[in-house]
């Protein structure tokens, strides 16, 4: 029994966010999401958007955000949180935590990590549109803005050369007249958004979502 406990400890350390991924799988086993939906995948800005469906009533949204995750985590768990759902569109928000994790993670590194994820998704779903939401500005991480802006710029440039892609820039609309993040769109931690912040995202994301009229066939493996 002791050996089993030790093995479990080792596995949990070796696989960050395994608990969150297991929770998704359990949820799916009870009620699997509809195919041909729009998949939101990424970090805590999606995790905390628990009422995301109400912001997009004309679309079917599957939210697979898990808090604290970085791009390597999305790459690690892509077989669990992306491909099973056969989405008609994928919207990604991730990269901010990569930069926050270490001063050595540059915008270039974030862009290279995103490219790795993108190429992998494309190998599975060559025709599914992919959208990337720019890393957002926040009061807590404002000192990291230069690396985030650089990463956003590199990812935007990369996606511009790819078919069926969208770069959704939320940066500018989250800034006040003084050019700094608007304080009233964040919760107390000054990092995550409140309803007012998500309302900004809704307005920016909505035009890029694929509706039922022009929807593509669901992905197939």
Coordinates of C-alpha atoms in Angstrom, one line a residue:
X1 CA 0.0 0.0 0.0
X2 CA 2.9 2.3 0.8
X3 CA 4.4 1.7 -2.6
X4 CA 1.1 2.6 -4.3
X5 CA 1.0 5.9 -2.4
X6 CA 4.6 6.6 -3.4
X7 CA 3.8 5.9 -7.0
X8 CA 0.8 8.1 -6.9
X9 CA 2.9 10.9 -5.5
X10 CA 5.5 10.5 -8.2
X11 CA 2.8 10.5 -11.0
X12 CA 1.2 13.6 -9.6
X13 CA 4.5 15.5 -9.5
X14 CA 5.4 14.3 -13.0
X15 CA 2.1 15.3 -14.5
X16 CA 1.0 18.8 -13.5
X17 CA -2.8 19.5 -13.8
X18 CA -3.5 15.8 -14.0
X19 CA -6.3 16.3 -11.5
X20 CA -8.0 19.0 -13.7
X21 CA -7.7 16.8 -16.8
X22 CA -9.2 13.8 -14.9
X23 CA -12.1 16.1 -13.9
X24 CA -12.7 16.9 -17.6
X25 CA -12.7 13.2 -18.4
X26 CA -15.1 12.4 -15.6
X27 CA -17.4 15.2 -16.8
X28 CA -17.3 13.8 -20.3
X29 CA -18.1 10.3 -19.2
X30 CA -21.3 11.6 -17.6
X31 CA -22.3 13.9 -20.4
X32 CA -20.1 14.2 -23.5
X33 CA -20.2 17.6 -25.2
X34 CA -21.9 18.0 -28.6
X35 CA -19.6 17.6 -31.6
X36 CA -19.3 20.5 -34.0
X37 CA -19.1 23.0 -31.1
X38 CA -16.6 25.8 -30.6
X39 CA -13.8 24.7 -28.3
X40 CA -12.3 27.3 -25.9
X41 CA -9.0 25.9 -24.6
X42 CA -6.3 27.6 -22.4
X43 CA -5.6 29.0 -19.0
X44 CA -7.5 30.6 -16.1
X45 CA -9.1 33.5 -18.1
X46 CA -11.1 30.7 -19.7
X47 CA -11.4 28.6 -16.5
X48 CA -13.0 31.5 -14.6
X49 CA -15.3 32.3 -17.5
X50 CA -17.8 29.8 -16.0
X51 CA -20.8 31.4 -17.7
X52 CA -19.1 31.7 -21.1
X53 CA -22.1 30.1 -22.8
X54 CA -24.4 32.9 -21.8
X55 CA -22.1 35.4 -23.5
X56 CA -22.4 33.5 -26.8
X57 CA -26.0 32.2 -26.8
X58 CA -26.0 31.6 -30.6
X59 CA -23.1 29.2 -30.4
X60 CA -22.3 26.0 -28.6
X61 CA -19.2 26.5 -26.5
X62 CA -17.1 23.8 -24.9
X63 CA -14.8 25.3 -22.3
X64 CA -11.6 23.4 -21.5
X65 CA -9.6 26.0 -19.7
X66 CA -7.5 25.0 -16.7
X67 CA -6.1 27.6 -14.4
X68 CA -2.4 28.3 -14.3
X69 CA -1.7 26.3 -17.5
X70 CA 1.0 27.4 -20.0
X71 CA 1.5 26.4 -23.6
X72 CA 3.6 23.3 -22.8
X73 CA 0.6 22.1 -20.7
X74 CA -1.7 22.5 -23.7
X75 CA 0.8 20.6 -25.8
X76 CA 1.1 17.9 -23.1
X77 CA -2.7 17.3 -22.8
X78 CA -3.8 18.0 -26.3
X79 CA -5.0 14.5 -26.8
X80 CA -7.3 14.9 -23.8
X81 CA -8.6 18.4 -24.1
X82 CA -8.7 19.1 -27.9
X83 CA -9.0 16.1 -30.2
X84 CA -11.8 14.2 -28.5
X85 CA -14.3 17.0 -29.1
X86 CA -14.1 17.2 -32.9
X87 CA -14.7 20.9 -32.8
X88 CA -15.7 23.1 -35.8
X89 CA -13.5 25.9 -34.4
X90 CA -10.8 26.2 -31.8
X91 CA -10.2 29.4 -29.7
X92 CA -6.9 29.5 -27.7
X93 CA -6.0 31.7 -24.8
X94 CA -2.6 30.8 -23.4
X95 CA 0.9 32.2 -23.1
X96 CA 0.6 34.7 -20.3
X97 CA 1.5 32.2 -17.6
X98 CA 4.6 31.2 -19.7
X99 CA 5.9 34.7 -19.3
X100 CA 4.9 35.0 -15.7
X101 CA 6.7 31.8 -14.8
X102 CA 10.2 33.0 -15.5
X103 CA 12.0 36.2 -16.5
X104 CA 13.9 34.1 -19.1
X105 CA 10.7 33.3 -21.1
X106 CA 10.7 35.9 -23.9
X107 CA 8.0 36.7 -26.4
X108 CA 9.9 34.7 -28.9
X109 CA 9.8 31.6 -26.7
X110 CA 6.1 32.0 -26.2
X111 CA 5.6 32.3 -30.0
X112 CA 7.7 29.2 -30.7
X113 CA 5.7 27.2 -28.2
X114 CA 2.4 28.4 -29.8
X115 CA 3.8 27.4 -33.2
X116 CA 4.4 23.9 -31.9
X117 CA 0.9 23.6 -30.6
X118 CA -0.5 25.0 -33.8
X119 CA 1.4 22.6 -36.0
X120 CA 0.2 19.7 -33.9
X121 CA -3.4 20.7 -34.1
X122 CA -3.1 21.3 -37.8
X123 CA -1.8 17.8 -38.3
X124 CA -4.9 16.4 -36.7
X125 CA -7.5 19.0 -37.9
X126 CA -6.2 20.5 -41.2
X127 CA -9.4 22.3 -41.9
X128 CA -10.6 23.5 -38.5
X129 CA -10.3 27.3 -38.0
X130 CA -8.0 28.3 -35.2
X131 CA -8.2 31.6 -33.3
X132 CA -5.7 32.9 -30.8
X133 CA -6.7 35.6 -28.3
X134 CA -3.8 37.9 -27.6
X135 CA -2.2 37.8 -24.2
X136 CA -4.1 40.4 -22.1
X137 CA -2.8 43.3 -20.1
X138 CA -3.4 43.3 -16.4
X139 CA -2.4 45.5 -13.4
X140 CA -0.6 42.6 -11.7
X141 CA 1.6 41.7 -14.6
X142 CA 2.0 45.2 -16.2
X143 CA 5.7 45.0 -15.7
X144 CA 5.7 42.1 -18.1
X145 CA 4.0 44.0 -20.9
X146 CA 7.0 44.3 -23.2
X147 CA 7.4 40.5 -23.4
X148 CA 3.7 40.0 -23.9
X149 CA 3.4 42.6 -26.6
X150 CA 6.4 41.0 -28.4
X151 CA 4.8 37.6 -28.1
X152 CA 1.5 38.8 -29.4
X153 CA 3.2 40.5 -32.3
X154 CA 5.1 37.3 -33.3
X155 CA 2.0 35.1 -33.0
X156 CA 0.0 37.6 -35.1
X157 CA 2.6 37.6 -37.8
X158 CA 2.8 33.8 -37.8
X159 CA -1.0 33.4 -38.1
X160 CA -1.2 36.0 -40.8
X161 CA 0.6 33.5 -43.1
X162 CA -1.7 30.6 -42.2
X163 CA -5.1 29.8 -43.7
X164 CA -8.2 29.6 -41.5
X165 CA -6.7 31.5 -38.6
X166 CA -7.7 34.5 -36.6
X167 CA -5.7 36.7 -34.2
X168 CA -8.1 38.4 -31.7
X169 CA -6.5 41.4 -30.2
X170 CA -7.9 42.2 -26.8
X171 CA -5.0 44.3 -25.6
X172 CA -6.0 47.8 -26.7
X173 CA -9.6 47.6 -25.6
X174 CA -8.5 46.7 -22.0
X175 CA -6.5 49.9 -21.6
X176 CA -7.7 53.2 -20.3
X177 CA -7.1 56.6 -21.6
X178 CA -3.8 56.7 -19.8
X179 CA -2.6 53.6 -21.7
X180 CA -2.6 51.3 -18.6
X181 CA -5.1 48.5 -17.8
X182 CA -8.5 49.7 -16.7
X183 CA -8.8 48.9 -13.0
X184 CA -12.6 48.4 -13.0
X185 CA -12.5 45.3 -15.3
X186 CA -10.5 43.1 -12.9
X187 CA -11.4 41.3 -9.7
X188 CA -9.4 41.9 -6.5
X189 CA -6.3 40.0 -7.6
X190 CA -5.9 42.6 -10.4
X191 CA -5.2 39.7 -12.8
X192 CA -8.4 38.0 -13.6
X193 CA -11.4 39.7 -15.1
X194 CA -14.8 40.5 -13.8
X195 CA -18.0 40.6 -15.8
X196 CA -17.1 44.0 -17.3
X197 CA -13.8 42.6 -18.5
X198 CA -15.5 39.5 -20.1
X199 CA -18.0 41.8 -21.8
X200 CA -15.1 43.4 -23.6
X201 CA -13.9 40.0 -24.7
X202 CA -17.3 39.0 -25.8
X203 CA -17.6 42.0 -28.2
X204 CA -14.1 41.2 -29.6
X205 CA -14.5 37.5 -30.0
X206 CA -18.1 37.2 -31.2
X207 CA -17.5 38.5 -34.8
X208 CA -14.9 35.7 -35.4
X209 CA -17.0 32.8 -34.2
X210 CA -18.4 30.5 -36.8
X211 CA -22.2 30.4 -36.7
X212 CA -24.6 27.7 -37.8
X213 CA -25.2 29.3 -41.2
X214 CA -21.6 29.2 -42.4
X215 CA -20.4 26.4 -40.1
X216 CA -18.0 23.8 -41.4
X217 CA -18.4 20.1 -41.0
X218 CA -17.0 18.8 -37.6
X219 CA -13.5 17.7 -37.5
X220 CA -12.7 14.0 -38.0
X221 CA -9.8 12.0 -36.9

